[in-house]
Coordinates of C-alpha atoms in Angstrom, one line a residue:
M27 CA 19.2 93.4 -50.0
A28 CA 19.7 90.1 -48.2
V29 CA 16.4 88.7 -49.4
H30 CA 17.0 89.6 -53.0
T31 CA 20.4 88.0 -52.9
L32 CA 19.2 84.8 -51.3
T33 CA 16.5 84.3 -53.9
G34 CA 19.1 84.5 -56.7
F35 CA 19.0 86.2 -60.0
S36 CA 16.4 85.4 -62.6
L37 CA 17.4 84.5 -66.1
V38 CA 14.9 87.0 -67.6
S39 CA 16.3 89.9 -65.6
L40 CA 19.9 89.3 -66.6
L41 CA 19.0 88.8 -70.3
S42 CA 16.9 92.0 -70.2
F43 CA 20.0 93.8 -68.9
G44 CA 21.5 93.2 -72.3
Y45 CA 23.7 90.1 -72.1
M46 CA 22.3 88.8 -75.4
S47 CA 21.4 92.1 -77.0
W48 CA 24.6 93.0 -78.8
D49 CA 25.4 91.8 -82.3
W50 CA 29.2 91.4 -82.3
M51 CA 29.2 90.3 -85.9
K52 CA 28.0 93.5 -87.5
P53 CA 30.4 95.1 -90.0
S54 CA 32.9 97.5 -88.6
V55 CA 32.1 101.2 -88.7
L56 CA 35.6 102.3 -87.7
G57 CA 37.0 102.9 -91.1
D58 CA 36.9 105.9 -93.3
S59 CA 34.9 106.1 -96.5
P60 CA 36.3 104.0 -99.4
G61 CA 39.3 105.8 -101.1
D62 CA 40.0 108.1 -98.2
D63 CA 43.6 108.0 -96.9
P64 CA 43.5 109.3 -93.3
S65 CA 47.2 110.3 -93.5
T66 CA 46.3 112.9 -96.1
L67 CA 43.1 114.2 -94.6
Q68 CA 43.2 117.6 -92.9
A69 CA 42.5 117.3 -89.2
P70 CA 39.2 119.0 -88.4
T71 CA 39.3 122.1 -86.2
S72 CA 37.0 122.5 -83.3
S73 CA 36.5 125.3 -80.9
R74 CA 35.1 122.8 -78.4
P75 CA 37.3 120.8 -76.1
P76 CA 37.6 117.2 -77.3
H77 CA 35.9 114.2 -75.8
I78 CA 38.6 112.0 -74.1
I79 CA 38.3 108.2 -74.0
F80 CA 41.1 106.5 -72.1
I81 CA 41.2 102.7 -72.3
L82 CA 43.5 100.9 -69.9
T83 CA 44.0 97.2 -70.1
D84 CA 45.4 95.0 -67.3
D85 CA 48.5 92.8 -67.8
Q86 CA 48.3 92.9 -71.6
G87 CA 51.8 91.9 -72.8
Y88 CA 53.9 93.9 -75.3
H89 CA 53.6 91.1 -77.9
D90 CA 49.9 90.5 -77.3
I91 CA 48.5 92.8 -80.1
G92 CA 48.3 92.1 -83.8
Y93 CA 50.5 94.9 -85.0
H94 CA 53.4 93.5 -82.9
G95 CA 53.2 90.2 -84.7
S96 CA 51.1 88.4 -82.2
D97 CA 49.2 85.1 -82.8
I98 CA 46.3 86.8 -81.0
Q99 CA 43.6 88.5 -83.2
T100 CA 43.0 92.2 -82.4
P101 CA 41.5 93.6 -85.6
T102 CA 39.9 96.7 -83.9
L103 CA 43.0 97.7 -82.0
D104 CA 45.2 97.2 -85.1
R105 CA 43.0 99.4 -87.2
L106 CA 42.7 102.1 -84.6
A107 CA 46.4 102.2 -84.1
A108 CA 47.2 102.1 -87.8
E109 CA 45.0 105.2 -88.4
G110 CA 46.4 107.0 -85.4
V111 CA 49.8 107.2 -83.8
K112 CA 51.5 104.2 -82.3
L113 CA 53.6 104.9 -79.2
E114 CA 56.7 102.7 -79.6
N115 CA 58.8 104.2 -76.8
Y116 CA 56.2 104.4 -74.2
Y117 CA 56.6 103.3 -70.5
V118 CA 54.4 102.4 -67.6
Q119 CA 55.1 100.8 -64.2
P120 CA 55.6 97.0 -63.7
I121 CA 52.4 96.5 -61.5
C122 CA 48.9 97.7 -61.2
T123 CA 48.6 100.4 -58.4
P124 CA 51.7 102.3 -59.4
S125 CA 50.7 102.7 -63.0
R126 CA 47.2 103.8 -62.1
S127 CA 48.4 106.3 -59.5
Q128 CA 50.8 107.9 -62.0
L129 CA 48.1 108.2 -64.6
I130 CA 45.7 109.8 -62.2
T131 CA 48.2 112.2 -60.5
G132 CA 50.9 112.9 -63.1
R133 CA 53.5 112.1 -60.4
Y134 CA 56.1 109.4 -59.9
Q135 CA 55.5 106.8 -57.2
I136 CA 58.2 108.4 -55.0
H137 CA 56.1 111.5 -54.8
T138 CA 52.9 109.9 -53.7
G139 CA 54.3 107.3 -51.3
L140 CA 53.2 104.4 -53.4
Q141 CA 56.6 103.2 -54.5
H142 CA 56.3 99.8 -52.9
S143 CA 54.0 97.0 -54.3
I144 CA 50.3 97.5 -54.7
I145 CA 47.5 98.6 -52.4
R146 CA 46.1 95.4 -50.8
P147 CA 42.4 95.1 -50.1
R148 CA 42.7 95.3 -46.3
Q149 CA 45.3 98.0 -46.1
P150 CA 44.2 101.4 -44.7
N151 CA 45.8 103.1 -47.7
C152 CA 44.8 104.9 -50.8
L153 CA 45.9 107.6 -53.3
P154 CA 46.8 110.5 -51.1
L155 CA 43.8 112.7 -50.5
H156 CA 45.6 116.0 -51.0
Q157 CA 46.5 115.1 -54.6
V158 CA 44.4 116.8 -57.2
T159 CA 43.5 114.1 -59.7
L160 CA 43.2 114.1 -63.5
P161 CA 39.4 113.9 -63.5
Q162 CA 39.2 116.7 -60.9
K163 CA 41.2 118.9 -63.2
L164 CA 39.0 118.0 -66.1
Q165 CA 35.9 118.7 -64.0
E166 CA 37.3 122.2 -63.5
A167 CA 37.6 122.5 -67.3
G168 CA 33.8 121.7 -67.6
Y169 CA 34.0 118.0 -68.4
A170 CA 31.6 115.3 -67.3
T171 CA 33.8 112.5 -65.9
H172 CA 33.0 108.8 -65.7
M173 CA 34.9 105.7 -64.7
V174 CA 34.2 102.2 -65.6
G175 CA 36.3 99.2 -64.5
K176 CA 39.1 98.5 -62.0
W177 CA 40.1 101.2 -59.5
H178 CA 42.8 99.6 -57.3
L179 CA 43.8 102.9 -55.7
G180 CA 42.5 102.2 -52.2
F181 CA 39.0 102.3 -50.6
Y182 CA 39.4 102.0 -46.9
K183 CA 37.6 105.3 -46.4
K184 CA 34.8 106.8 -48.4
E185 CA 37.0 109.7 -49.2
C186 CA 39.2 107.3 -51.3
L187 CA 36.4 106.2 -53.6
P188 CA 36.4 107.1 -57.3
T189 CA 33.3 109.3 -56.8
R190 CA 35.2 111.3 -54.2
R191 CA 38.3 111.6 -56.4
G192 CA 36.8 113.4 -59.4
F193 CA 34.4 110.9 -61.2
D194 CA 30.8 111.8 -61.6
T195 CA 29.9 108.1 -61.9
F196 CA 31.6 104.8 -61.3
L197 CA 30.8 101.2 -62.2
G198 CA 33.5 98.7 -61.4
S199 CA 35.7 96.9 -58.8
L200 CA 37.7 98.5 -56.0
T201 CA 40.2 95.7 -55.5
G202 CA 42.9 94.3 -57.8
N203 CA 41.4 91.1 -59.3
V204 CA 37.9 89.6 -59.2
D205 CA 36.1 86.7 -60.8
Y206 CA 34.9 87.9 -64.2
Y207 CA 31.4 86.6 -63.6
T208 CA 30.7 86.4 -59.9
Y209 CA 32.9 89.4 -58.9
D210 CA 34.2 87.6 -55.9
N211 CA 37.7 88.2 -54.7
C212 CA 39.7 86.4 -52.0
D213 CA 42.5 88.1 -50.2
G214 CA 43.9 85.0 -48.6
P215 CA 42.2 81.8 -47.3
G216 CA 38.7 82.5 -46.0
V217 CA 38.9 86.3 -46.6
C218 CA 36.5 86.6 -49.6
G219 CA 34.0 89.2 -50.6
F220 CA 31.9 90.5 -53.5
D221 CA 33.4 93.5 -55.4
L222 CA 31.3 95.2 -58.0
H223 CA 30.1 98.7 -57.2
E224 CA 27.8 101.2 -58.8
G225 CA 28.7 104.6 -57.4
E226 CA 29.2 104.0 -53.7
N227 CA 26.8 101.1 -53.5
V228 CA 27.4 97.4 -53.9
A229 CA 26.0 96.3 -57.3
W230 CA 24.8 92.8 -56.3
D231 CA 22.2 92.7 -59.1
L232 CA 24.8 93.1 -61.9
A233 CA 26.6 89.8 -61.1
G234 CA 26.6 87.2 -63.8
K235 CA 27.7 89.2 -66.8
Y236 CA 31.2 88.9 -68.0
S237 CA 33.0 92.1 -66.9
T238 CA 34.5 93.0 -70.3
L239 CA 31.1 93.1 -71.9
L240 CA 29.4 94.7 -68.9
Y241 CA 31.9 97.6 -68.9
S242 CA 31.8 98.2 -72.6
Q243 CA 28.0 98.2 -72.5
R244 CA 28.0 100.7 -69.7
V245 CA 30.2 103.0 -71.8
S246 CA 27.7 102.8 -74.6
H247 CA 24.9 103.7 -72.2
I248 CA 26.9 106.7 -70.9
L249 CA 27.4 108.0 -74.4
A250 CA 23.8 107.5 -75.3
A251 CA 22.6 109.5 -72.3
H252 CA 25.1 112.4 -72.5
N253 CA 24.9 115.5 -74.6
P254 CA 27.9 115.5 -77.0
Q255 CA 28.0 119.3 -76.9
Q256 CA 29.5 119.0 -73.4
P257 CA 33.0 117.5 -73.3
I258 CA 33.2 114.1 -71.6
F259 CA 36.0 112.1 -70.1
I260 CA 35.6 108.3 -69.8
Y261 CA 38.2 106.2 -68.1
I262 CA 37.7 102.6 -69.1
S263 CA 39.9 100.4 -66.9
F264 CA 39.3 96.9 -68.2
Q265 CA 39.8 94.0 -65.8
A266 CA 40.9 92.1 -68.9
V267 CA 43.3 90.4 -69.3
H268 CA 44.3 89.9 -65.6
T269 CA 43.9 86.5 -64.0
P270 CA 41.7 84.6 -63.5
L271 CA 41.8 83.4 -67.1
Q272 CA 38.1 83.3 -68.0
S273 CA 36.4 84.0 -71.3
P274 CA 33.0 83.5 -73.0
R275 CA 33.0 80.3 -75.0
E276 CA 32.7 81.8 -78.4
Y277 CA 36.1 83.5 -78.1
I278 CA 37.8 80.3 -77.0
Y279 CA 36.9 78.3 -80.1
Q280 CA 39.0 80.2 -82.6
Y281 CA 42.1 79.4 -80.5
R282 CA 41.3 75.7 -80.0
N283 CA 44.5 74.7 -81.8
M284 CA 46.8 76.5 -79.4
G285 CA 48.7 73.8 -77.4
N286 CA 49.1 75.9 -74.3
V287 CA 45.8 76.1 -72.4
A288 CA 46.7 79.3 -70.5
R289 CA 47.7 81.0 -73.7
R290 CA 44.5 79.8 -75.4
K291 CA 42.3 81.3 -72.6
Y292 CA 44.4 84.5 -72.5
A293 CA 44.1 85.0 -76.3
A294 CA 40.3 84.6 -76.1
M295 CA 40.2 87.3 -73.4
V296 CA 42.3 89.7 -75.5
T297 CA 40.1 89.2 -78.6
C298 CA 36.9 89.7 -76.5
M299 CA 38.4 92.9 -75.2
D300 CA 39.1 93.9 -78.7
A301 CA 35.5 93.4 -79.7
A302 CA 34.4 95.5 -76.7
V303 CA 36.6 98.4 -77.9
K304 CA 35.0 98.0 -81.3
N305 CA 31.6 98.6 -79.7
I306 CA 32.8 101.6 -77.7
T307 CA 34.2 103.2 -80.9
R308 CA 30.9 102.4 -82.7
A309 CA 29.0 104.2 -80.0
L310 CA 31.3 107.2 -80.3
K311 CA 30.2 107.4 -84.0
K312 CA 26.6 106.6 -83.4
Y313 CA 26.0 109.2 -80.8
G314 CA 28.0 112.0 -82.4
Y315 CA 31.2 112.1 -80.4
Y316 CA 33.8 110.6 -82.8
D317 CA 34.8 113.7 -84.9
N318 CA 35.8 115.6 -81.8
S319 CA 37.2 112.7 -79.8
V320 CA 40.6 111.5 -78.7
V321 CA 40.9 107.7 -77.9
I322 CA 43.9 106.6 -76.0
F323 CA 44.9 102.9 -75.5
S324 CA 47.4 101.6 -73.0
S325 CA 48.3 98.6 -71.0
D326 CA 49.1 99.1 -67.3
N327 CA 52.2 96.9 -67.2
G328 CA 53.9 94.0 -69.0
G329 CA 52.3 90.6 -69.5
Q330 CA 52.4 87.9 -66.9
T331 CA 54.2 85.1 -68.8
F332 CA 53.1 82.4 -66.5
S333 CA 49.5 83.2 -67.1
G334 CA 49.4 83.3 -70.9
G335 CA 50.9 86.7 -71.6
S336 CA 53.9 87.5 -73.8
N337 CA 56.4 90.4 -73.9
W338 CA 58.6 88.8 -76.6
P339 CA 61.2 89.8 -77.7
L340 CA 61.6 92.0 -74.6
R341 CA 63.3 90.7 -71.5
G342 CA 61.4 90.0 -68.3
R343 CA 57.7 90.1 -67.4
K344 CA 55.1 91.8 -65.2
G345 CA 56.6 92.9 -61.8
T346 CA 60.1 93.5 -63.2
Y347 CA 62.0 96.6 -64.3
W348 CA 63.3 94.9 -67.4
E349 CA 61.7 96.2 -70.6
G350 CA 59.1 93.4 -70.6
G351 CA 57.7 94.7 -67.3
I352 CA 57.6 98.4 -68.1
R353 CA 57.5 99.0 -71.9
S354 CA 53.9 99.2 -72.8
L355 CA 51.5 98.9 -75.7
G356 CA 50.1 102.3 -76.5
F357 CA 48.5 104.4 -79.2
V358 CA 46.3 107.4 -79.8
H359 CA 43.5 107.5 -82.3
S360 CA 41.8 110.7 -83.2
P361 CA 40.5 112.7 -86.2
L362 CA 42.1 115.7 -84.4
I363 CA 45.7 114.4 -84.9
K364 CA 47.4 116.4 -87.6
K365 CA 50.0 113.8 -88.7
R366 CA 48.3 110.3 -88.6
R367 CA 49.3 106.9 -89.7
R368 CA 52.7 106.8 -88.1
S369 CA 54.7 105.4 -85.2
S370 CA 56.3 107.7 -82.6
R371 CA 59.7 106.9 -81.1
T372 CA 59.4 109.8 -78.7
L373 CA 60.2 108.9 -75.1
M374 CA 56.9 108.9 -73.2
H375 CA 55.7 107.9 -69.7
I376 CA 52.3 107.3 -68.2
T377 CA 52.7 110.4 -66.0
D378 CA 52.6 112.5 -69.2
W379 CA 48.9 111.9 -69.7
Y380 CA 48.0 114.2 -66.9
P381 CA 49.4 117.4 -68.3
T382 CA 48.7 116.3 -71.9
L383 CA 45.0 115.8 -71.3
V384 CA 44.5 118.7 -69.0
K385 CA 46.0 121.1 -71.5
L386 CA 44.2 119.5 -74.4
A387 CA 41.0 120.0 -72.5
G388 CA 41.7 123.7 -72.0
G389 CA 42.4 123.2 -68.4
N390 CA 45.0 124.9 -66.2
I391 CA 48.1 123.1 -64.9
S392 CA 50.0 126.2 -63.8
D393 CA 48.6 125.9 -60.3
T394 CA 49.5 122.2 -60.1
D395 CA 53.1 122.0 -58.7
G396 CA 55.3 119.0 -58.7
L397 CA 54.1 117.2 -61.8
D398 CA 56.5 114.7 -63.3
G399 CA 54.7 114.5 -66.6
Y400 CA 55.1 116.6 -69.8
D401 CA 52.6 117.8 -72.3
M402 CA 53.0 115.4 -75.2
W403 CA 50.2 116.5 -77.5
P404 CA 52.5 118.5 -79.9
S405 CA 54.7 115.4 -80.2
I406 CA 51.7 113.0 -80.7
S407 CA 49.7 115.2 -83.1
E408 CA 52.5 116.9 -85.1
G409 CA 55.6 114.9 -84.5
K410 CA 57.4 117.7 -82.6
E411 CA 60.3 116.9 -80.3
S412 CA 59.3 116.6 -76.7
L413 CA 60.9 117.9 -73.5
R414 CA 61.1 114.4 -71.9
T415 CA 64.6 113.0 -71.9
E416 CA 64.5 110.7 -68.9
I417 CA 62.2 108.6 -66.8
L418 CA 62.5 107.5 -63.2
H419 CA 61.2 104.0 -63.4
N420 CA 61.2 103.8 -59.6
I421 CA 63.1 103.6 -56.3
D422 CA 61.8 101.0 -53.9
P423 CA 63.6 101.1 -50.5
L424 CA 61.4 98.3 -49.1
Y425 CA 62.1 95.7 -51.7
N426 CA 64.5 92.9 -50.8
L427 CA 68.0 94.3 -50.9
A428 CA 70.4 92.7 -53.3
K429 CA 73.1 90.7 -51.5
S430 CA 75.9 91.9 -53.7
G431 CA 75.0 95.6 -53.6
S432 CA 76.8 98.4 -51.7
M433 CA 77.7 102.1 -51.6
E434 CA 81.2 101.1 -52.7
E435 CA 79.9 99.4 -55.8
G436 CA 77.8 102.5 -56.4
Q437 CA 80.9 104.7 -56.4
G438 CA 80.0 106.3 -53.2
V439 CA 76.9 107.9 -54.8
W440 CA 74.2 105.2 -54.4
N441 CA 73.6 102.0 -52.5
T442 CA 73.3 99.5 -55.4
A443 CA 71.5 97.0 -53.1
I444 CA 68.3 99.1 -53.4
Q445 CA 65.9 98.2 -56.2
A446 CA 65.8 101.2 -58.6
S447 CA 65.8 102.0 -62.3
I448 CA 66.2 105.1 -64.4
R449 CA 66.3 105.9 -68.1
V450 CA 68.3 108.9 -69.3
K451 CA 68.2 109.5 -73.1
D452 CA 69.5 106.2 -74.6
F453 CA 70.8 104.6 -71.4
K454 CA 68.9 102.6 -68.8
L455 CA 70.4 101.8 -65.4
L456 CA 69.1 99.1 -63.0
T457 CA 70.3 98.5 -59.4
G458 CA 69.4 96.0 -56.8
D459 CA 67.1 93.1 -57.8
P460 CA 65.2 94.1 -61.0
G461 CA 63.1 90.9 -61.0
Y462 CA 62.8 87.8 -63.1
S463 CA 65.2 88.3 -66.0
D464 CA 64.6 85.7 -68.7
W465 CA 63.5 86.1 -72.3
I466 CA 60.3 84.0 -72.8
P467 CA 59.0 83.4 -76.4
P468 CA 55.2 82.9 -76.7
Q469 CA 53.8 79.5 -75.7
T470 CA 57.0 78.3 -74.1
V471 CA 55.2 77.3 -70.9
T472 CA 53.4 74.0 -71.3
N473 CA 50.4 72.7 -69.4
F474 CA 52.7 70.9 -67.0
P475 CA 54.4 73.2 -64.4
G476 CA 58.2 73.1 -64.4
T477 CA 58.6 72.0 -68.1
W478 CA 60.1 74.5 -70.5
W479 CA 60.9 74.8 -74.2
N480 CA 63.1 77.4 -75.8
L481 CA 63.4 79.5 -72.6
E482 CA 66.5 81.6 -72.5
R483 CA 67.8 81.5 -68.9
H484 CA 69.8 84.2 -67.4
T485 CA 71.4 83.1 -64.1
D486 CA 74.0 85.8 -63.2
G487 CA 71.5 88.1 -61.5
A488 CA 72.3 86.9 -58.0
R489 CA 75.9 88.0 -58.6
K490 CA 75.2 91.5 -59.8
S491 CA 73.5 94.6 -58.6
V492 CA 74.2 97.1 -61.4
W493 CA 73.3 96.9 -65.1
L494 CA 73.6 99.4 -67.9
F495 CA 72.0 99.1 -71.3
N496 CA 71.8 101.3 -74.4
I497 CA 68.0 100.8 -74.9
T498 CA 68.0 102.5 -78.3
A499 CA 70.6 100.2 -79.7
D500 CA 69.8 97.2 -77.5
P501 CA 66.0 97.2 -76.7
Y502 CA 66.2 93.6 -75.7
E503 CA 68.8 94.2 -72.9
R504 CA 71.2 91.6 -74.1
H505 CA 74.5 93.6 -73.7
D506 CA 75.3 94.9 -70.2
L507 CA 77.6 97.9 -70.6
S508 CA 78.2 98.7 -66.9
A509 CA 81.8 97.5 -66.9
Q510 CA 82.6 99.3 -70.2
K511 CA 81.0 102.7 -69.3
P512 CA 81.6 103.4 -65.6
E513 CA 81.3 107.2 -66.3
V514 CA 77.7 106.7 -67.6
V515 CA 76.9 104.4 -64.6
K516 CA 78.0 107.1 -62.2
E517 CA 76.0 109.8 -64.0
L518 CA 72.8 107.8 -63.7
L519 CA 73.6 106.8 -60.1
T520 CA 73.9 110.5 -59.4
R521 CA 70.4 111.1 -61.0
L522 CA 69.0 108.3 -58.8
A523 CA 70.4 110.0 -55.7
Y524 CA 68.9 113.3 -56.8
Y525 CA 65.5 111.8 -57.2
N526 CA 65.8 110.0 -53.9
R527 CA 66.2 113.3 -52.1
T528 CA 62.8 114.3 -53.4
A529 CA 61.0 111.1 -52.3
I530 CA 58.4 111.1 -49.6
P531 CA 58.1 108.2 -47.1
V532 CA 56.6 104.9 -48.3
R533 CA 52.9 104.4 -47.5
Y534 CA 52.6 100.7 -46.9
P535 CA 50.7 100.0 -43.6
N536 CA 49.9 96.7 -42.1
E537 CA 46.5 95.1 -42.9
D538 CA 43.5 96.1 -40.9
P539 CA 41.3 93.2 -39.7
R540 CA 38.3 95.5 -39.9
G541 CA 38.7 95.4 -43.7
N542 CA 37.5 91.7 -43.8
P543 CA 34.3 91.6 -46.0
E544 CA 32.6 89.4 -43.4
L545 CA 32.4 92.4 -41.2
N546 CA 31.0 94.5 -43.9
G547 CA 28.0 92.6 -45.3
G548 CA 30.0 90.2 -47.5
A549 CA 31.4 92.9 -49.9
W550 CA 34.6 94.7 -50.2
G551 CA 34.2 98.4 -49.3
P552 CA 35.2 101.2 -47.0
W553 CA 35.4 100.3 -43.3
A554 CA 37.1 103.2 -41.6
S555 CA 35.1 106.2 -40.3
E556 CA 36.1 109.8 -39.7
E557 CA 36.1 109.0 -35.9
D558 CA 38.8 106.4 -36.6
E559 CA 41.1 108.9 -38.2
E560 CA 43.3 109.5 -35.2
D561 CA 43.5 105.8 -34.4
E562 CA 44.4 105.0 -38.0
E563 CA 47.2 107.5 -38.1
N564 CA 48.6 106.0 -34.9
W565 CA 48.3 102.6 -36.4
I566 CA 50.0 103.5 -39.6
R567 CA 52.9 105.0 -37.6
S568 CA 53.2 102.1 -35.2
G569 CA 52.2 99.2 -37.4
R570 CA 49.5 98.1 -34.9
L571 CA 45.7 98.4 -35.0
K572 CA 44.2 100.5 -32.2
S573 CA 40.5 99.8 -32.3
T574 CA 37.8 98.9 -29.9
N575 CA 35.4 97.7 -32.7
K576 CA 33.9 94.4 -31.8
K577 CA 34.1 91.7 -34.4
K578 CA 30.7 91.1 -36.1
K579 CA 29.7 88.0 -37.9
C580 CA 28.0 87.8 -41.3
K581 CA 25.7 84.8 -41.0
I582 CA 24.4 84.8 -44.6
C583 CA 27.7 85.5 -46.4
K584 CA 28.5 81.8 -47.2
L585 CA 24.9 81.1 -48.3
R586 CA 24.7 84.2 -50.4
S587 CA 27.9 83.3 -52.1
F588 CA 26.7 79.8 -52.9
F589 CA 23.5 81.1 -54.5
R590 CA 25.3 83.8 -56.5
K591 CA 27.9 81.3 -57.9
L592 CA 25.2 78.8 -58.7
N593 CA 23.1 81.3 -60.6
T594 CA 26.1 82.6 -62.4
R595 CA 27.2 79.2 -63.6
L596 CA 23.7 78.6 -65.0
M597 CA 23.7 82.0 -66.7
S598 CA 27.1 82.0 -68.4
N599 CA 29.0 80.0 -71.0
R600 CA 31.9 79.8 -68.8
I601 CA 35.3 78.3 -69.5

């Protein structure tokens, strides 16, 4: 492996892998035949469980899709959404790990111990191993299961890896963000490693191809090799459009007139991802899956407004409990939907996908206790009313306490210094510090840090720790009703207290120095063994590392990284 890496990657081998083999300019095959109106077509019936394709994008803002009036071109996503059901009252979590954990388990963060922050690369932490995951339930129902893209649910032990949590195959990254070409990721100064994995092995030889294209091509290969008579579940977790802002040159050109450089690069990344979705959908049709398929599209959280994203006209950004951090893009596209070409205002949460998809697949959820999600397929397909009337957005006892909060302000029911948020029917309550609270129109951030245009500042956050909004009437959170409706505030505070009694302790251990890639051949990957289990449990409880492992040195890591980056730059049209 070391010799292969040091000698670099040949141009011929990378091109032969398919970097130049796709024709992105071919006419779309997504539409129906001329004259067909999908809203009037009878949904086909099938005795076979449907193929399920779940596409999750990373940090794509609420405004960053064509059908929400964006300046970014997303023709494929617009068409898929228009022919399916747009989810316009759909919620996720404000950051990466929490959304992914709730998708995979169907449980709120407070019920998995992941209610604080993300899982960091060197933390001995992962999705709790006793949780039965969505792909495991689909495997029980006879599905082949594949994951392509970003995991970000922990990897310190092999038992935490995607292939041990229900996926037959995996190609992707284990950490939260990597370079789109080199797949290097640094978790602090000098703590850097390679992060692209095929199954449980490091995929050194696949470096050099832009991840969005690599992942969509892998999906096409999976579909080509599989028998469409067997149901298949593919979880496509794009790295796009998370930072770093990198895109193939051909997608940058069409946005050359955008004055904001970050927005320009971000827009190019979104459009490239849209083209990748087009190729995935084309493969579904080409290989005989489409007529019995369900395609789901979702973002994992709100857009990062300082990195090109936009949630306008919603308030806030990624990392906050304002609507801009948690209200998501989402739609379902499928020939199996009975009432298509419409928008759904039904309240929905990312935990709902677990029971929805398991039941759609013919699986059994009666033996899965403690789910926080609901089966939403009757609502999605037929427009029926759902059982969901509330969403616990989160309770994070480790987040910085608000200086002005107290039990007294919480009417003796709840300590309003604690960061928490809940939605019950029309009303949404926030306590503690909800995060950055401004309204940021697209392209308001210039190329020069600290300079702003048209930014609506909201500066009373430091003096408050309770907010109440009627989200149905005021989706942009401009009118705080907490003073006018104290009885509603108390009702929602009581619901927070109820949920808090069901919460398990937060899992957020200190970093383990053994996780440094230099001690593991230069790549991010599992470092703890079964023999370490007792020590790890003691460490998690005490906050200290108890290990006799001697530090090893990786003598070739820096040299290997140099050659990898050099060859990648020669191979790619990189911006």
